[in-house]
Coordinates of C-alpha atoms and ligand atoms in Angstrom, one line a residue:
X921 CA 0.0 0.0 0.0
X922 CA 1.1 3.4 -0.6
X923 CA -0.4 6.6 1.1
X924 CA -0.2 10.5 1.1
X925 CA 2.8 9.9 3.6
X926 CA 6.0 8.5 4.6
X927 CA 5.3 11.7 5.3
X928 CA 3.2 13.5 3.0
X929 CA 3.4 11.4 0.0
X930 CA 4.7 8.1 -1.6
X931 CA 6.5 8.5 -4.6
X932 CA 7.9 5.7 -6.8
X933 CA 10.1 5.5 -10.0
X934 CA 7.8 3.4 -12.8
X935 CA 9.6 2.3 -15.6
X936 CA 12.3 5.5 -15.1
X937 CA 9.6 8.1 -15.0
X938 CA 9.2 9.5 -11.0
X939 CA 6.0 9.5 -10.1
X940 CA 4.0 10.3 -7.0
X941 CA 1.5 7.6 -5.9
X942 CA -1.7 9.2 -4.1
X943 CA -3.3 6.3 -2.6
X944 CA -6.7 4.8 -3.5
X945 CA -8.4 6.4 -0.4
X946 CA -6.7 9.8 -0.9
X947 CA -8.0 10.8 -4.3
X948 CA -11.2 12.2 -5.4
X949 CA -11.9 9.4 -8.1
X950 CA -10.7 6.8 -5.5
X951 CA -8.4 5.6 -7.9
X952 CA -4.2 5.4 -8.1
X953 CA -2.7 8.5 -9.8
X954 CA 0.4 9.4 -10.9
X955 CA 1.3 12.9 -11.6
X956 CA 4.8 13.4 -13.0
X957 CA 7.6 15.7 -11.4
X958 CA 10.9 17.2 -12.3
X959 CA 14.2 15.4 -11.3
X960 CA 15.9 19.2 -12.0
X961 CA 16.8 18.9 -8.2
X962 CA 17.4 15.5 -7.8
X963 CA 20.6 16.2 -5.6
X964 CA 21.9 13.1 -4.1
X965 CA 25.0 13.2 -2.7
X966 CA 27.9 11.4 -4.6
X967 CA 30.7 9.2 -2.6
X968 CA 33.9 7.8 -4.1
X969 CA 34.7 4.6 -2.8
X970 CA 39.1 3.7 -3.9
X971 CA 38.8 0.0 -3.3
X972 CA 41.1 -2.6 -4.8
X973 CA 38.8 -5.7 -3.5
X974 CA 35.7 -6.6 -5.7
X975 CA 34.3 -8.5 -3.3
X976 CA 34.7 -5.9 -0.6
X977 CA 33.5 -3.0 -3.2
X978 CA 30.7 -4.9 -4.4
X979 CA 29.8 -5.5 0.1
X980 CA 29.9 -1.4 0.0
X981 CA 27.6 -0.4 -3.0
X982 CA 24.8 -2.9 -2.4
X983 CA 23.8 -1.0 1.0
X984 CA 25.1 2.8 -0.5
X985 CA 23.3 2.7 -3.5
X986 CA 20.0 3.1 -3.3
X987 CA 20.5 6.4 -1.1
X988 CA 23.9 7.9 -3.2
X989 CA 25.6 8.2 -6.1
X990 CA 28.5 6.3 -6.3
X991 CA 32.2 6.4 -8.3
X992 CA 34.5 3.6 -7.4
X993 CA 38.6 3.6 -8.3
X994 CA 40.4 0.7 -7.9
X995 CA 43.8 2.4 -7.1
X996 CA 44.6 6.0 -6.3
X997 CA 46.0 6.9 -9.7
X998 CA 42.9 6.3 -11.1
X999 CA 41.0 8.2 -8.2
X1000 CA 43.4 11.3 -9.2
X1001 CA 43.0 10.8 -12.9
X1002 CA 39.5 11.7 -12.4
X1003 CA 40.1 15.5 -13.8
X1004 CA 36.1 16.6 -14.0
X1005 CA 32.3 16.4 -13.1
X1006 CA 30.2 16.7 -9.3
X1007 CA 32.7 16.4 -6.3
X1008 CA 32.1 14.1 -3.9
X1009 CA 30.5 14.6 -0.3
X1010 CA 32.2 11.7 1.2
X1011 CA 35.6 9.7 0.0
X1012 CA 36.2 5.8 1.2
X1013 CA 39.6 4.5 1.2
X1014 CA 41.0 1.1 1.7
X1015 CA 43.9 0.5 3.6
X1016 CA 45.2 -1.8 0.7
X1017 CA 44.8 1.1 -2.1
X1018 CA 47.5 0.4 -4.6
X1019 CA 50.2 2.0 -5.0
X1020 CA 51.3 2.7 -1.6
X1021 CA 48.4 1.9 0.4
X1022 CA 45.4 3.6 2.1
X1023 CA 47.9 6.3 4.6
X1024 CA 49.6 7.6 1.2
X1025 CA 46.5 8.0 -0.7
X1026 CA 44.9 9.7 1.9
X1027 CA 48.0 12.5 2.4
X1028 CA 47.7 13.1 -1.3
X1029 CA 44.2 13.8 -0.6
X1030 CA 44.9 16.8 2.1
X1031 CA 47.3 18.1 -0.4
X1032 CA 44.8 18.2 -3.2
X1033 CA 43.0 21.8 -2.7
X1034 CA 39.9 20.1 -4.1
X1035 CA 39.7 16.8 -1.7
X1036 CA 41.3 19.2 1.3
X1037 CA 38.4 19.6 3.4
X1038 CA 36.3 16.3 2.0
X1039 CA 35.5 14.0 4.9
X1040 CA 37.4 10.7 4.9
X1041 CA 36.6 6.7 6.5
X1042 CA 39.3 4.6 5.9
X1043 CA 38.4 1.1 5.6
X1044 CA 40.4 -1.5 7.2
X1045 CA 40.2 -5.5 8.3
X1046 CA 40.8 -4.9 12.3
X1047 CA 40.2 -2.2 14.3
X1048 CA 43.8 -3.0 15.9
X1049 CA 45.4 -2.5 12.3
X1050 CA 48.2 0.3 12.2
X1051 CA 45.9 1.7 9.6
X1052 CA 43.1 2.2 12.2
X1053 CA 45.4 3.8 15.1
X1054 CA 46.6 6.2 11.6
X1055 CA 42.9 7.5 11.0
X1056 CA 42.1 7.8 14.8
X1057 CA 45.2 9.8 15.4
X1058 CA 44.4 12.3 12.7
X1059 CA 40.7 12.1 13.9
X1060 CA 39.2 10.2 10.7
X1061 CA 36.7 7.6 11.1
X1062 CA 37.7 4.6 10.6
X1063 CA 35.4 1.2 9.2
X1064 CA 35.7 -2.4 9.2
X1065 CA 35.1 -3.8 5.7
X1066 CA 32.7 -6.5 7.3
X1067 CA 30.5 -4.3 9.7
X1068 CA 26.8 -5.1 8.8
X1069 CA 25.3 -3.0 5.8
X1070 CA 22.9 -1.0 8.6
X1071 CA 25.8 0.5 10.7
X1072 CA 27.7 1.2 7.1
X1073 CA 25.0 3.5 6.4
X1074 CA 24.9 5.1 9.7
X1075 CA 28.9 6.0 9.7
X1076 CA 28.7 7.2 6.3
X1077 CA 25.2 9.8 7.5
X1078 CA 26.7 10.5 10.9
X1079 CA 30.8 11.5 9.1
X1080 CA 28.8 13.4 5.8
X1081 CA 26.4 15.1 8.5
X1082 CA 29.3 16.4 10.9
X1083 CA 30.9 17.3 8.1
X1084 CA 27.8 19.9 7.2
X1085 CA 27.6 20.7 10.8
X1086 CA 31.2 22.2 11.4
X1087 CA 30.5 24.0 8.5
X1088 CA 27.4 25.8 10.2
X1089 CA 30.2 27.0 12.7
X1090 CA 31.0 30.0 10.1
X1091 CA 27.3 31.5 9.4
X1092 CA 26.2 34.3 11.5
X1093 CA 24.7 33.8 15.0
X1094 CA 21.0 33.1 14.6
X1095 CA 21.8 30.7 11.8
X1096 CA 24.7 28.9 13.4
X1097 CA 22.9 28.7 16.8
X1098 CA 19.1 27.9 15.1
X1099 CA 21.4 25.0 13.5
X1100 CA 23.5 23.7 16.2
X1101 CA 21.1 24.3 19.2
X1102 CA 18.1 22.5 16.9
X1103 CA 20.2 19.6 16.1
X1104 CA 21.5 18.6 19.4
X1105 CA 17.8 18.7 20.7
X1106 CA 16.9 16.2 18.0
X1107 CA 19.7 13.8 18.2
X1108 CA 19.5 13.9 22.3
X1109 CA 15.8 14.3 23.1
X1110 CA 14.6 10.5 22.6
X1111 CA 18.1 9.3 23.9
X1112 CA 17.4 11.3 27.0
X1113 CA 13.9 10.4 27.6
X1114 CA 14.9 6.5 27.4
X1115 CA 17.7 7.4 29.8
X1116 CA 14.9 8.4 32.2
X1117 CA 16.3 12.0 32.1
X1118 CA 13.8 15.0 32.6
X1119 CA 13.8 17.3 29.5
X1120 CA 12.2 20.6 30.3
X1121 CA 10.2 22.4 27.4
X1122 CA 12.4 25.8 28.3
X1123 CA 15.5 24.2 26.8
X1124 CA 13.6 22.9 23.6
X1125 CA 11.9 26.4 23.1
X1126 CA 15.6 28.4 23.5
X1127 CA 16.8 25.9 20.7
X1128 CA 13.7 27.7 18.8
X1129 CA 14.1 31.0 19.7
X1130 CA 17.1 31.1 17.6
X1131 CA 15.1 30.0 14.4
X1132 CA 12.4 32.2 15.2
X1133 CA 15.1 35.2 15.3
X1134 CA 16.5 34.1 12.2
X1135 CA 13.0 33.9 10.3
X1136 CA 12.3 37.1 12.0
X1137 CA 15.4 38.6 10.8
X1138 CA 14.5 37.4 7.3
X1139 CA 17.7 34.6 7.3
X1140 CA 15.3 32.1 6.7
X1141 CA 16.9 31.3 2.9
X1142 CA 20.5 30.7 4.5
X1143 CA 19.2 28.2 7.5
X1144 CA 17.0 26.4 4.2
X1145 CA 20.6 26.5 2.2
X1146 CA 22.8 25.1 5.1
X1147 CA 20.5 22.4 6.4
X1148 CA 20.1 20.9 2.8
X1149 CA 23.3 18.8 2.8
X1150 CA 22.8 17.3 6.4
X1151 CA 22.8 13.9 5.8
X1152 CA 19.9 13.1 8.8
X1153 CA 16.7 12.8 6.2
X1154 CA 14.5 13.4 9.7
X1155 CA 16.5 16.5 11.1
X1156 CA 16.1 17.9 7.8
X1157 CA 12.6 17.3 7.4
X1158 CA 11.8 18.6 11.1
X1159 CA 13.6 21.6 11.0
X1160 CA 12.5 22.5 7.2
X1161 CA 8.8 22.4 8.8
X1162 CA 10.2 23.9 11.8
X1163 CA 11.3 27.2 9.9
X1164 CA 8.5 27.0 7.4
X1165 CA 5.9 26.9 10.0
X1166 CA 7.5 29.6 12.0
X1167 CA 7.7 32.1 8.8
X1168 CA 3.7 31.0 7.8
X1169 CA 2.8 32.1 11.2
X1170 CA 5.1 35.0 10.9
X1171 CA 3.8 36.1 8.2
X1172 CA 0.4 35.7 9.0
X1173 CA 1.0 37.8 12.1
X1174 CA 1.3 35.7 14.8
X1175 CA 3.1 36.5 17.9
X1176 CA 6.2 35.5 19.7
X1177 CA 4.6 32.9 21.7
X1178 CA 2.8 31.2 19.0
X1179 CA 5.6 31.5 16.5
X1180 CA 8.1 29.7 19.4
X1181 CA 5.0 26.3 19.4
X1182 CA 4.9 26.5 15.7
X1183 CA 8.9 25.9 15.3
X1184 CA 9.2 23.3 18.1
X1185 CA 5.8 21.6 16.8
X1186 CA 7.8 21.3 13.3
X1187 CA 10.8 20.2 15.2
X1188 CA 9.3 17.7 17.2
X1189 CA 6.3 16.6 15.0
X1190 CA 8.1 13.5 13.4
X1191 CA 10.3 12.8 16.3
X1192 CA 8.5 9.1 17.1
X1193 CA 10.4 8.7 13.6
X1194 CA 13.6 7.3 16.0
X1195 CA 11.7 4.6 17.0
X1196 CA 10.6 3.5 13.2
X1197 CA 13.1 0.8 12.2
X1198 CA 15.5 2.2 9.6
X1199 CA 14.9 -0.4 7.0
X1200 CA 11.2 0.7 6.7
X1201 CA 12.2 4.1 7.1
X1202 CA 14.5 4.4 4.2
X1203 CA 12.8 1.6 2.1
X1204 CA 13.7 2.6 -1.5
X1205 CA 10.6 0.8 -2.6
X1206 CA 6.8 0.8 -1.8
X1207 CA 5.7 -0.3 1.6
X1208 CA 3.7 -3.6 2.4
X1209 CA 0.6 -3.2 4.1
X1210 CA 2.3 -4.1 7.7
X1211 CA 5.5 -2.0 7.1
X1212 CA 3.2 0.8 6.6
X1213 CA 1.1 0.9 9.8
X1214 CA 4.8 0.7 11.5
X1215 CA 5.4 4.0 9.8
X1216 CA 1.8 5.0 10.7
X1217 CA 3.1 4.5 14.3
X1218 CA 5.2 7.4 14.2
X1219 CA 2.5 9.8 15.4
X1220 CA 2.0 7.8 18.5
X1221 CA 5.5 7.3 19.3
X1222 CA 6.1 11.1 18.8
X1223 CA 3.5 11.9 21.0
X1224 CA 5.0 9.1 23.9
X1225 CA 8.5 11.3 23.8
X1226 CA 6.5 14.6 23.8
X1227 CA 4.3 14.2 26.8
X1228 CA 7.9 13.2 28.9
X1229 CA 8.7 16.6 28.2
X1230 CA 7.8 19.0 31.2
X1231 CA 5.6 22.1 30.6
X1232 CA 5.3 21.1 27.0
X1233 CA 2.2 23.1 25.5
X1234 CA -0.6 21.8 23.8
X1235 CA 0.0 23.7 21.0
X1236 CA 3.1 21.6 20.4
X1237 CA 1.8 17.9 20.9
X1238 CA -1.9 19.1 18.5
X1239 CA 0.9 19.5 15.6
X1240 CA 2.8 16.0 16.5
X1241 CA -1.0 14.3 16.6
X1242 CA -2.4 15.9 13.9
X1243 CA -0.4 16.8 10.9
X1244 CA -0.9 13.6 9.2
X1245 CA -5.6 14.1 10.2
X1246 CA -7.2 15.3 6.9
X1247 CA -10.5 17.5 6.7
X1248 CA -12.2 14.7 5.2
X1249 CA -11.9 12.2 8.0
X1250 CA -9.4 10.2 6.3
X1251 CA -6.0 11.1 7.8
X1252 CA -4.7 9.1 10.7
X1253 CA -4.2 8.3 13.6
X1254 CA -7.9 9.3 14.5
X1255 CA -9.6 10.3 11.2
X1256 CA -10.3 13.7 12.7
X1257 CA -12.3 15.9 10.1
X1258 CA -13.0 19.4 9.5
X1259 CA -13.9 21.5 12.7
X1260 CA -12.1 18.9 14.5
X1261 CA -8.9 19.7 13.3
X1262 CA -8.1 23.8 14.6
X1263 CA -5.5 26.7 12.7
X1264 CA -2.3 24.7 13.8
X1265 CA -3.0 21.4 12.6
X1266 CA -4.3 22.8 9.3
X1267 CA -0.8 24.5 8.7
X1268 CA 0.8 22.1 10.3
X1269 CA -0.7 19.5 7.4
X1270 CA 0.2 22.1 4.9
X1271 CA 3.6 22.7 5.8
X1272 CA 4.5 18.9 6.2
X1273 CA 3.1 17.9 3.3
X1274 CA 5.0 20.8 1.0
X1275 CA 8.0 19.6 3.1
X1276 CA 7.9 15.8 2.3
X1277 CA 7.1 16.7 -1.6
X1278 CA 10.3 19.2 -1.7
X1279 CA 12.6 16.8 0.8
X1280 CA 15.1 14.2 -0.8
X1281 CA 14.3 10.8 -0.1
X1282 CA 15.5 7.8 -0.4
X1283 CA 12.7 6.6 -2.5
X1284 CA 11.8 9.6 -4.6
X1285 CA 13.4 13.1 -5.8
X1286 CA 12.3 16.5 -4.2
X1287 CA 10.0 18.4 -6.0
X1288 CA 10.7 21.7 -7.3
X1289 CA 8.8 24.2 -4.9
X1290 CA 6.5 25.4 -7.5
X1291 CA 5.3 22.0 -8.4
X1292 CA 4.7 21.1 -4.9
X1293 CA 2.9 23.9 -4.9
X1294 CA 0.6 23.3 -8.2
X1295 CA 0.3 19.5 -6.5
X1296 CA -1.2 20.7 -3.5
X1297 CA -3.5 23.0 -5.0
X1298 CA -4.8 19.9 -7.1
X1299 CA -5.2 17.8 -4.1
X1300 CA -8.8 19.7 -3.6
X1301 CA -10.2 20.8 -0.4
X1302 CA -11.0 16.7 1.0
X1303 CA -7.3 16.9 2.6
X1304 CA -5.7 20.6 2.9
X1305 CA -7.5 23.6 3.9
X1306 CA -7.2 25.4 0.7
X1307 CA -7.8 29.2 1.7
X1308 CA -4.5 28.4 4.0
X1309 CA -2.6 26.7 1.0
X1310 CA -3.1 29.9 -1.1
X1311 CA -2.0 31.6 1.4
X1312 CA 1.2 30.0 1.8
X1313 CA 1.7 29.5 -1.7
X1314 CA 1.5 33.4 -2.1
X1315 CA 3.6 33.9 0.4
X1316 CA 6.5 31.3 -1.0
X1317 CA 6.1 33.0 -4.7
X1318 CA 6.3 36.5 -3.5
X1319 CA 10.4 35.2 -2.6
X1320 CA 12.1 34.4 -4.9
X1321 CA 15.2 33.7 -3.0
X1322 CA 13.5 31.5 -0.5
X1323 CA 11.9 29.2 -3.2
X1324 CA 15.6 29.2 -4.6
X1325 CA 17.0 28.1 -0.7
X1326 CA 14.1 25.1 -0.8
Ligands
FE2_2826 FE1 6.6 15.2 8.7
FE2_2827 FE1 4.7 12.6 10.2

């Protein structure tokens, strides 16, 4: 089954034509449709792998390649022979790369202005190899070629992401602390809760305030521009909805307070995600009818690490259990319709769904923002409130550099 979700909607490649795929109770003809969309911004991130094993290259791309490009070298020569085209957001090195090995290849890296700065893992068969004590002495991650494919794909997200994040340390203040401050609430806020720690709403909302400064302060295209390269698919999501929201209600005039619940609503609305299993998550393909009510559970388990949080306003746990209701009746988890559903779930509905249909995934390209736009016109009024929808598709068109930082 597929469904307006995995978080707004499901979207499948057909015969090498992306499509998205409305499910049968979503449309008006109660029927599948496919509308087509523009891969113009289909930016996945490309990683070199130098590996001189076939076996152990061929154990890398199975797992890597449904979520990046990748270019493999057998041997550095032929890495550095490679004189044009996108440069890579990650390089993987074996310890055996001819000519003179993984440590060799990897100094000609730092000496090559374009590779200086490119995030390394060196790939070794021990941890207790000389190779490994290299890498952790010049603080490189290091992995070992037969780690399971899951935790392969976690080093490579976690090394690309840190990469993005010390880059955040050169923006300007609301930016870098809307960025940094937001990010360590995501990654530690389950982690803490299962730790039996008490998370107070105060610290959440100060991670906000930033973002709400920096929307204020019209900065919202350069937070859009530097969070698009994080390599945390939810983070990104969360905090895209988190600054969207927060410029909606800005722009609709909406106070301090209210502005401060919309951006930790959008930060927190997905945050059961955690507790989906990752091979559902990032399933390149369409979801069986049992894998989807897992991903269905994500409201609930959002809303189990919301209510640990102390002083959290209602405002905040109505957008975590209702962004995915429709006015219809038809949305989940408890086919609220119409009245039911008040101002911040409707833009909350809005705002995720324009977020999932412009996000990179690992099953579908982003759309461009105007043709996320036209889509959710064309939904009709059964799902999105559509006096809000014009209003926040005016609002996106009348900037032109924020529909370019999307
Ligand atoms: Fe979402
Ligand atoms: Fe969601």
């Amino acid at each position: 089954m597929t469904s307006l979700d995995r978080a707004g909607t499901e979207l499948v490649n057909l015969n090498g034509v992306i499509a998205g795929a409305v499910d049968e109770e979503s449309t008006p003809l109660g029927k599948r449709f496919f509308g087509a969309c523009s891969r113009s911004k289909y930016n996945r991130k490309l990683i070199f792998i130098v590996e001189p094993w076939i076996e152990h290259k061929k154990r890398l791309v199975a797992p890597l390649s449904p979520r990046y490009d990748i270019e493999t070298f057998p041997d550095e020569t032929a890495l550095f022979a490679r004189s044009s085209g996108r440069l890579p957001s990650l390089i993987m090195i074996d310890e055996s790369t001819p000519p003179d090995g993984g440590e060799a290849a990897i100094r000609q890296l730092r000496l090559t202005p374009t590779f200086k700065s490119t995030p390394i893992i060196g790939m070794t068969r021990s941890k207790m190899s000389s190779f490994a004590s290299t890498l952790h002495e010049a603080g490189l991650d290091c992995l070992v070629t037969s780690a399971p494919p899951q935790s392969l794909v976690e080093i490579v997200a976690r090394c690309i992401s840190r990469a993005v994040e010390d880059e955040w340390l050169a923006l300007e203040e609301n930016q870098r602390l809307a960025l940094r401050k937001t990010i360590v609430v995501f990654k530690e806020l389950p982690e803490k809760i299962l730790n039996g720690e008490s998370i107070k709403y105060e610290a959440i909302r100060e991670s906000c305030h930033y973002l709400v400064e920096a929307v204020r302060g019209n900065e919202i295209d350069q937070i859009l521009k530097n969070v698009k390269n994080h390599d945390n698919y939810s983070y990104v999501h969360s905090l895209r909805v988190a600054v969207l929201l927060a410029h909606f209600g800005n722009e609709i005039g909406l106070g301090q307070d209210e502005l401060l619940i919309l951006s930790v609503g959008g930060l927190l609305h997905d945050i059961g995600k955690v507790a989906i299993p990752p091979d559902i998550l990032n399933k390149p393909g369409q979801l069986s009818d049992q894998e989807w009510a897992v991903m269905r559970s994500h409201v609930d388990r959002s809303l189990e690490l919301i209510q640990c949080v102390e002083n959290r306003p209602r405002g905040v746990m109505t957008i975590a259990a209702q962004h995915h209701e429709k006015l219809d009746g038809t949305g989940y988890p408890n086919g609220l319709k119409g009245s039911d559903l008040n101002e911040l779930a409707r833009m909350a509905a809005i705002v995720d769904v324009f977020g999932a249909l412009t996000d990179l995934r690992v099953y579908k390209p982003p759309f461009m923002p105007a043709e996320a736009l036209d889509y959710m016109r064309n939904m009709g009024p059964d799902h999105l409130d559509q006096r809000l929808v014009k209003m926040f598709r005016s609002m996106l068109l009348d900037t032109a550099s924020l529909l370019r930082a999307i």
